[in-house]
Amino acid sequence: MNRRYRKTIIAGNWKMNKSPSEARELIDALKPLIAKAKWCEVVLCVPFVDIAIAQRLLKDSRITVGAQNMHHEPSGAYTGEVSAAMLKDIGVKYVILGHSERRAYCGETDALVNKKALLALQTGLRPIVCVGESLEQRDQELTLDVITLQVKAALAGVPVEKLRQVVFAYEPIWAIGTGRTATAEQAAEVGTSIRATIRKLYGARAARSVTIQYGGSMNPGNAVELLAQLDVDGGLIGGAALKAADFAAIIQAANQ
Ligand code: PEP
């Protein structure tokens, strides 16, 4: 983390878990545990149907509510979809884009993620853009090449004045939901490489303002070491975000 130049952001990704009544239980349990977190921004990226209740329950807290996806077109005949403008209108600030599960199960490509990122920024939402390599790509030592391509594709057409609104989440696919975490060195290496790519595109000053998270089985046991890395400015947390005590412990790790 480098708190001087950029925000530390701990974001929970609830995925397709928690009905509104279960969301209430989890938030009620979480709120008192994180009352003192002051150094980092905390975001809960909840299912669409939980956004309203989460906002209501969190309105007097420092926790922000985010979404997990949005459509790439501004509006129109896209049955079942949710637009960036709709999210903005209800006060959502962050939206996860290009999560590896959406890339794998919904066929999201780098080009589509770029379209969504441009629309999110234009609408006033902060995209949390997920990038990450497969185990096969890591074994073939292709990690940095793959990530560089994903970062460049996501940022195509993003003007420098919008860059600091973009958050990257480095999420190695082999570490998501598997209990297998990247080592702190692996997370740091990729974080530093992402920043170097951004620096080449936008210059050093702009690059140092971008928050780069790590995600992939982050938990209370590994958070301190991961978050101590210079280019790991927070976490995107799946499984552990569903347990109030674990999520609060990760937030505490980010506040040390
Ligand atoms: C995620 O879904 O973004 C994630 C990092 O999940 P987990 O923490 O469960 O690996």
mmCIF file of C-alpha atoms and ligand atoms in Angstrom:
data_model
loop_
_atom_site.group_PDB
_atom_site.id
_atom_site.type_symbol
_atom_site.label_atom_id
_atom_site.label_comp_id
_atom_site.label_asym_id
_atom_site.label_seq_id
_atom_site.Cartn_x
_atom_site.Cartn_y
_atom_site.Cartn_z
ATOM 1 C CA MET A 1 0.000 0.000 0.000
ATOM 2 C CA ASN A 2 1.079 3.533 -0.538
ATOM 3 C CA ARG A 3 -1.466 5.734 1.204
ATOM 4 C CA ARG A 4 0.235 8.929 0.143
ATOM 5 C CA TYR A 5 -0.650 8.674 -3.515
ATOM 6 C CA ARG A 6 -3.715 6.471 -3.694
ATOM 7 C CA LYS A 7 -6.648 5.126 -1.767
ATOM 8 C CA THR A 8 -6.573 1.730 -0.118
ATOM 9 C CA ILE A 9 -9.822 0.011 -1.032
ATOM 10 C CA ILE A 10 -11.174 -3.185 0.488
ATOM 11 C CA ALA A 11 -14.116 -4.432 -1.549
ATOM 12 C CA GLY A 12 -16.291 -7.422 -0.833
ATOM 13 C CA ASN A 13 -17.692 -9.353 -3.770
ATOM 14 C CA TRP A 14 -20.705 -11.230 -2.507
ATOM 15 C CA LYS A 15 -21.235 -12.879 -5.923
ATOM 16 C CA MET A 16 -24.675 -14.579 -6.143
ATOM 17 C CA ASN A 17 -25.040 -14.940 -2.383
ATOM 18 C CA LYS A 18 -27.351 -13.409 0.219
ATOM 19 C CA SER A 19 -30.998 -12.565 -0.258
ATOM 20 C CA PRO A 20 -32.072 -9.142 1.067
ATOM 21 C CA SER A 21 -32.975 -10.620 4.455
ATOM 22 C CA GLU A 22 -29.652 -12.441 4.657
ATOM 23 C CA ALA A 23 -27.908 -9.250 3.564
ATOM 24 C CA ARG A 24 -29.485 -7.471 6.519
ATOM 25 C CA GLU A 25 -28.117 -10.111 8.912
ATOM 26 C CA LEU A 26 -24.612 -9.888 7.488
ATOM 27 C CA ILE A 27 -24.524 -6.087 7.467
ATOM 28 C CA ASP A 28 -25.919 -5.906 11.000
ATOM 29 C CA ALA A 29 -23.119 -8.218 12.114
ATOM 30 C CA LEU A 30 -20.455 -6.350 10.140
ATOM 31 C CA LYS A 31 -21.235 -2.751 11.034
ATOM 32 C CA PRO A 32 -20.175 -2.758 14.685
ATOM 33 C CA LEU A 33 -16.999 -4.660 13.831
ATOM 34 C CA ILE A 34 -15.657 -2.064 11.441
ATOM 35 C CA ALA A 35 -16.768 1.155 13.064
ATOM 36 C CA LYS A 36 -13.181 2.289 13.590
ATOM 37 C CA ALA A 37 -11.727 1.598 10.127
ATOM 38 C CA LYS A 38 -10.336 4.931 9.049
ATOM 39 C CA TRP A 39 -7.511 4.391 6.603
ATOM 40 C CA CYS A 40 -9.262 2.567 3.857
ATOM 41 C CA GLU A 41 -12.414 2.771 1.828
ATOM 42 C CA VAL A 42 -14.725 -0.199 2.302
ATOM 43 C CA VAL A 43 -17.075 -1.250 -0.490
ATOM 44 C CA LEU A 44 -19.680 -4.008 -0.535
ATOM 45 C CA CYS A 45 -20.421 -5.199 -4.073
ATOM 46 C CA VAL A 46 -23.728 -6.938 -3.537
ATOM 47 C CA PRO A 47 -26.309 -8.537 -5.858
ATOM 48 C CA PHE A 48 -28.569 -5.969 -7.561
ATOM 49 C CA VAL A 49 -31.559 -6.934 -5.392
ATOM 50 C CA ASP A 50 -29.558 -6.214 -2.228
ATOM 51 C CA ILE A 51 -28.393 -2.731 -3.216
ATOM 52 C CA ALA A 52 -31.366 -0.853 -1.770
ATOM 53 C CA ILE A 53 -31.344 -2.561 1.609
ATOM 54 C CA ALA A 54 -27.550 -2.364 1.864
ATOM 55 C CA GLN A 55 -27.660 1.380 1.166
ATOM 56 C CA ARG A 56 -30.377 1.866 3.751
ATOM 57 C CA LEU A 57 -28.522 -0.062 6.423
ATOM 58 C CA LEU A 58 -25.197 1.605 5.646
ATOM 59 C CA LYS A 59 -26.310 5.188 5.193
ATOM 60 C CA ASP A 60 -24.793 6.366 8.472
ATOM 61 C CA SER A 61 -21.569 4.384 8.008
ATOM 62 C CA ARG A 62 -18.363 4.767 5.984
ATOM 63 C CA ILE A 63 -19.129 1.699 3.892
ATOM 64 C CA THR A 64 -20.014 2.246 0.243
ATOM 65 C CA VAL A 65 -22.276 -0.011 -1.806
ATOM 66 C CA GLY A 66 -21.184 -1.266 -5.230
ATOM 67 C CA ALA A 67 -22.527 -3.507 -7.979
ATOM 68 C CA GLN A 68 -21.025 -6.594 -9.588
ATOM 69 C CA ASN A 69 -21.818 -5.882 -13.220
ATOM 70 C CA MET A 70 -23.591 -3.547 -15.655
ATOM 71 C CA HIS A 71 -24.533 -3.723 -19.328
ATOM 72 C CA HIS A 72 -22.227 -2.288 -21.965
ATOM 73 C CA GLU A 73 -24.937 -0.300 -23.770
ATOM 74 C CA PRO A 74 -26.451 2.810 -22.178
ATOM 75 C CA SER A 75 -30.092 1.622 -22.560
ATOM 76 C CA GLY A 76 -32.412 -0.283 -24.854
ATOM 77 C CA ALA A 77 -33.862 -3.693 -25.633
ATOM 78 C CA TYR A 78 -31.685 -5.824 -23.366
ATOM 79 C CA THR A 79 -34.146 -7.786 -21.298
ATOM 80 C CA GLY A 80 -32.984 -8.553 -17.796
ATOM 81 C CA GLU A 81 -30.006 -6.214 -17.871
ATOM 82 C CA VAL A 82 -29.071 -3.255 -15.663
ATOM 83 C CA SER A 83 -27.505 -0.090 -17.041
ATOM 84 C CA ALA A 84 -24.760 2.169 -15.737
ATOM 85 C CA ALA A 85 -27.218 5.066 -15.571
ATOM 86 C CA MET A 86 -29.592 3.031 -13.387
ATOM 87 C CA LEU A 87 -26.793 2.256 -10.953
ATOM 88 C CA LYS A 88 -25.705 5.869 -10.877
ATOM 89 C CA ASP A 89 -29.264 7.021 -10.312
ATOM 90 C CA ILE A 90 -29.623 4.916 -7.151
ATOM 91 C CA GLY A 91 -26.313 6.160 -5.754
ATOM 92 C CA VAL A 92 -23.982 3.281 -6.580
ATOM 93 C CA LYS A 93 -20.342 4.369 -6.764
ATOM 94 C CA TYR A 94 -18.339 1.268 -7.747
ATOM 95 C CA VAL A 95 -18.996 -1.517 -10.227
ATOM 96 C CA ILE A 96 -16.936 -4.680 -10.696
ATOM 97 C CA LEU A 97 -16.182 -5.295 -14.379
ATOM 98 C CA GLY A 98 -14.655 -8.278 -16.145
ATOM 99 C CA HIS A 99 -14.620 -10.638 -13.188
ATOM 100 C CA SER A 100 -13.112 -13.946 -14.317
ATOM 101 C CA GLU A 101 -16.416 -15.705 -13.617
ATOM 102 C CA ARG A 102 -18.153 -13.384 -16.071
ATOM 103 C CA ARG A 103 -15.335 -13.799 -18.571
ATOM 104 C CA ALA A 104 -15.647 -17.595 -18.244
ATOM 105 C CA TYR A 105 -19.427 -18.103 -17.958
ATOM 106 C CA CYS A 106 -20.811 -15.105 -19.853
ATOM 107 C CA GLY A 107 -18.186 -14.840 -22.580
ATOM 108 C CA GLU A 108 -16.986 -11.377 -21.585
ATOM 109 C CA THR A 109 -13.987 -10.358 -23.668
ATOM 110 C CA ASP A 110 -11.369 -7.671 -23.162
ATOM 111 C CA ALA A 111 -13.157 -5.554 -25.783
ATOM 112 C CA LEU A 112 -16.466 -5.831 -23.919
ATOM 113 C CA VAL A 113 -14.819 -5.005 -20.597
ATOM 114 C CA ASN A 114 -13.320 -1.916 -22.239
ATOM 115 C CA LYS A 115 -16.753 -0.850 -23.529
ATOM 116 C CA LYS A 116 -18.198 -1.237 -20.052
ATOM 117 C CA ALA A 117 -15.306 0.624 -18.430
ATOM 118 C CA LEU A 118 -15.707 3.582 -20.819
ATOM 119 C CA LEU A 119 -19.445 3.720 -20.182
ATOM 120 C CA ALA A 120 -19.007 3.417 -16.411
ATOM 121 C CA LEU A 121 -16.531 6.305 -16.381
ATOM 122 C CA GLN A 122 -18.706 8.429 -18.632
ATOM 123 C CA THR A 123 -21.632 7.802 -16.263
ATOM 124 C CA GLY A 124 -19.682 8.682 -13.136
ATOM 125 C CA LEU A 125 -19.168 5.165 -11.775
ATOM 126 C CA ARG A 126 -15.793 3.839 -10.640
ATOM 127 C CA PRO A 127 -15.007 0.549 -12.387
ATOM 128 C CA ILE A 128 -13.115 -2.166 -10.504
ATOM 129 C CA VAL A 129 -11.570 -3.909 -13.506
ATOM 130 C CA CYS A 130 -10.541 -7.517 -12.865
ATOM 131 C CA VAL A 131 -7.552 -8.997 -14.652
ATOM 132 C CA GLY A 132 -5.861 -12.321 -14.085
ATOM 133 C CA GLU A 133 -4.148 -15.302 -15.637
ATOM 134 C CA SER A 134 -5.094 -18.975 -15.694
ATOM 135 C CA LEU A 135 -2.901 -21.602 -14.073
ATOM 136 C CA GLU A 136 -1.841 -22.802 -17.512
ATOM 137 C CA GLN A 137 -0.725 -19.300 -18.470
ATOM 138 C CA ARG A 138 1.210 -18.946 -15.207
ATOM 139 C CA ASP A 139 2.897 -22.311 -15.729
ATOM 140 C CA GLN A 140 3.903 -21.180 -19.211
ATOM 141 C CA GLU A 141 5.339 -17.972 -17.719
ATOM 142 C CA LEU A 142 2.866 -15.869 -19.642
ATOM 143 C CA THR A 143 1.399 -14.093 -16.597
ATOM 144 C CA LEU A 144 2.848 -10.622 -17.126
ATOM 145 C CA ASP A 145 2.146 -10.672 -20.879
ATOM 146 C CA VAL A 146 -1.468 -11.716 -20.337
ATOM 147 C CA ILE A 147 -2.064 -9.096 -17.650
ATOM 148 C CA THR A 148 -0.414 -6.343 -19.701
ATOM 149 C CA LEU A 149 -2.713 -7.089 -22.627
ATOM 150 C CA GLN A 150 -5.785 -7.083 -20.360
ATOM 151 C CA VAL A 151 -4.799 -3.777 -18.743
ATOM 152 C CA LYS A 152 -4.074 -2.080 -22.070
ATOM 153 C CA ALA A 153 -7.337 -3.338 -23.546
ATOM 154 C CA ALA A 154 -9.365 -2.168 -20.540
ATOM 155 C CA LEU A 155 -7.855 1.313 -20.710
ATOM 156 C CA ALA A 156 -8.216 1.868 -24.475
ATOM 157 C CA GLY A 157 -9.772 5.296 -24.942
ATOM 158 C CA VAL A 158 -9.761 6.178 -21.227
ATOM 159 C CA PRO A 159 -8.619 9.809 -20.939
ATOM 160 C CA VAL A 160 -5.946 10.659 -18.380
ATOM 161 C CA GLU A 161 -8.340 12.812 -16.343
ATOM 162 C CA LYS A 162 -10.552 9.750 -15.744
ATOM 163 C CA LEU A 163 -7.716 7.337 -15.004
ATOM 164 C CA ARG A 164 -7.693 7.775 -11.247
ATOM 165 C CA GLN A 165 -11.334 6.673 -11.142
ATOM 166 C CA VAL A 166 -10.274 3.241 -12.396
ATOM 167 C CA VAL A 167 -9.405 0.521 -9.887
ATOM 168 C CA PHE A 168 -7.637 -2.642 -11.040
ATOM 169 C CA ALA A 169 -8.046 -5.942 -9.232
ATOM 170 C CA TYR A 170 -5.360 -8.513 -9.951
ATOM 171 C CA GLU A 171 -7.168 -11.811 -9.527
ATOM 172 C CA PRO A 172 -5.270 -14.913 -10.610
ATOM 173 C CA ILE A 173 -8.007 -17.271 -11.794
ATOM 174 C CA TRP A 174 -6.370 -20.221 -10.042
ATOM 175 C CA ALA A 175 -6.657 -18.421 -6.692
ATOM 176 C CA ILE A 176 -10.329 -17.435 -6.827
ATOM 177 C CA GLY A 177 -12.496 -19.455 -4.498
ATOM 178 C CA THR A 178 -9.894 -22.205 -4.377
ATOM 179 C CA GLY A 179 -8.274 -21.460 -1.040
ATOM 180 C CA ARG A 180 -5.004 -21.154 -2.942
ATOM 181 C CA THR A 181 -3.562 -17.649 -2.623
ATOM 182 C CA ALA A 182 -0.869 -15.999 -4.684
ATOM 183 C CA THR A 183 2.237 -15.428 -2.595
ATOM 184 C CA ALA A 184 2.883 -11.869 -1.540
ATOM 185 C CA GLU A 185 5.793 -11.821 -4.039
ATOM 186 C CA GLN A 186 3.565 -12.979 -6.899
ATOM 187 C CA ALA A 187 0.893 -10.385 -6.031
ATOM 188 C CA ALA A 188 3.532 -7.677 -5.722
ATOM 189 C CA GLU A 189 5.201 -8.593 -9.006
ATOM 190 C CA VAL A 190 1.955 -8.356 -10.938
ATOM 191 C CA GLY A 191 0.833 -5.189 -9.114
ATOM 192 C CA THR A 192 4.104 -3.504 -9.994
ATOM 193 C CA SER A 193 3.835 -4.679 -13.582
ATOM 194 C CA ILE A 194 0.291 -3.285 -13.888
ATOM 195 C CA ARG A 195 1.510 0.075 -12.615
ATOM 196 C CA ALA A 196 4.434 0.005 -15.052
ATOM 197 C CA THR A 197 2.003 -0.593 -17.919
ATOM 198 C CA ILE A 198 -0.146 2.326 -16.779
ATOM 199 C CA ARG A 199 2.982 4.486 -16.418
ATOM 200 C CA LYS A 200 3.980 3.793 -20.013
ATOM 201 C CA LEU A 201 0.523 4.804 -21.192
ATOM 202 C CA TYR A 202 -0.138 7.827 -18.962
ATOM 203 C CA GLY A 203 3.082 8.860 -17.211
ATOM 204 C CA ALA A 204 4.370 8.366 -13.668
ATOM 205 C CA ARG A 205 2.183 10.901 -11.910
ATOM 206 C CA ALA A 206 -1.069 9.478 -13.211
ATOM 207 C CA ALA A 207 0.066 5.885 -12.668
ATOM 208 C CA ARG A 208 0.841 6.341 -9.000
ATOM 209 C CA SER A 209 -2.711 7.518 -8.301
ATOM 210 C CA VAL A 210 -4.318 4.235 -9.415
ATOM 211 C CA THR A 211 -5.460 1.742 -6.779
ATOM 212 C CA ILE A 212 -4.449 -1.838 -7.600
ATOM 213 C CA GLN A 213 -6.083 -4.543 -5.490
ATOM 214 C CA TYR A 214 -5.272 -8.190 -5.078
ATOM 215 C CA GLY A 215 -8.060 -10.773 -5.055
ATOM 216 C CA GLY A 216 -8.004 -14.535 -4.709
ATOM 217 C CA SER A 217 -8.652 -16.315 -1.411
ATOM 218 C CA MET A 218 -7.576 -13.320 0.655
ATOM 219 C CA ASN A 219 -8.331 -14.051 4.297
ATOM 220 C CA PRO A 220 -7.421 -12.810 7.783
ATOM 221 C CA GLY A 221 -4.354 -15.061 7.795
ATOM 222 C CA ASN A 222 -2.721 -13.717 4.637
ATOM 223 C CA ALA A 223 -4.090 -10.166 4.375
ATOM 224 C CA VAL A 224 -1.379 -8.401 6.374
ATOM 225 C CA GLU A 225 1.435 -9.752 4.217
ATOM 226 C CA LEU A 226 -0.370 -9.200 0.928
ATOM 227 C CA LEU A 227 -1.389 -5.651 1.834
ATOM 228 C CA ALA A 228 2.135 -4.790 2.941
ATOM 229 C CA GLN A 229 3.292 -4.929 -0.692
ATOM 230 C CA LEU A 230 3.870 -1.547 -2.304
ATOM 231 C CA ASP A 231 1.605 -2.145 -5.280
ATOM 232 C CA VAL A 232 -1.135 -4.031 -3.444
ATOM 233 C CA ASP A 233 -3.486 -1.204 -2.485
ATOM 234 C CA GLY A 234 -6.336 -3.241 -1.149
ATOM 235 C CA GLY A 235 -8.286 -6.377 -1.807
ATOM 236 C CA LEU A 236 -11.251 -7.746 -3.695
ATOM 237 C CA ILE A 237 -12.625 -10.382 -1.394
ATOM 238 C CA GLY A 238 -15.088 -13.139 -2.235
ATOM 239 C CA GLY A 239 -15.589 -15.948 0.284
ATOM 240 C CA ALA A 240 -14.219 -14.079 3.284
ATOM 241 C CA ALA A 241 -16.569 -11.143 2.616
ATOM 242 C CA LEU A 242 -19.497 -13.402 3.490
ATOM 243 C CA LYS A 243 -18.236 -13.808 7.046
ATOM 244 C CA ALA A 244 -18.479 -10.633 9.109
ATOM 245 C CA ALA A 245 -15.546 -11.444 11.396
ATOM 246 C CA ASP A 246 -13.223 -12.424 8.523
ATOM 247 C CA PHE A 247 -14.070 -9.390 6.418
ATOM 248 C CA ALA A 248 -13.626 -7.113 9.430
ATOM 249 C CA ALA A 249 -10.231 -8.703 10.135
ATOM 250 C CA ILE A 250 -9.098 -7.984 6.568
ATOM 251 C CA ILE A 251 -10.221 -4.376 6.940
ATOM 252 C CA GLN A 252 -8.268 -4.190 10.163
ATOM 253 C CA ALA A 253 -5.209 -5.510 8.333
ATOM 254 C CA ALA A 254 -5.592 -2.670 5.825
ATOM 255 C CA ASN A 255 -5.739 -0.159 8.660
ATOM 256 C CA GLN A 256 -2.470 -1.104 10.288
HETATM 257 C C1 PEP B 1 -13.534 -12.872 -6.080
HETATM 258 O O1 PEP B 1 -14.556 -13.453 -6.368
HETATM 259 O O2 PEP B 1 -13.302 -11.773 -6.579
HETATM 260 C C2 PEP B 1 -12.615 -13.490 -5.126
HETATM 261 C C3 PEP B 1 -11.441 -12.971 -4.950
HETATM 262 O O3 PEP B 1 -13.079 -14.629 -4.467
HETATM 263 P P1 PEP B 1 -12.351 -15.399 -3.265
HETATM 264 O O4 PEP B 1 -11.876 -14.374 -2.290
HETATM 265 O O5 PEP B 1 -13.397 -16.281 -2.700
HETATM 266 O O6 PEP B 1 -11.214 -16.149 -3.867
#
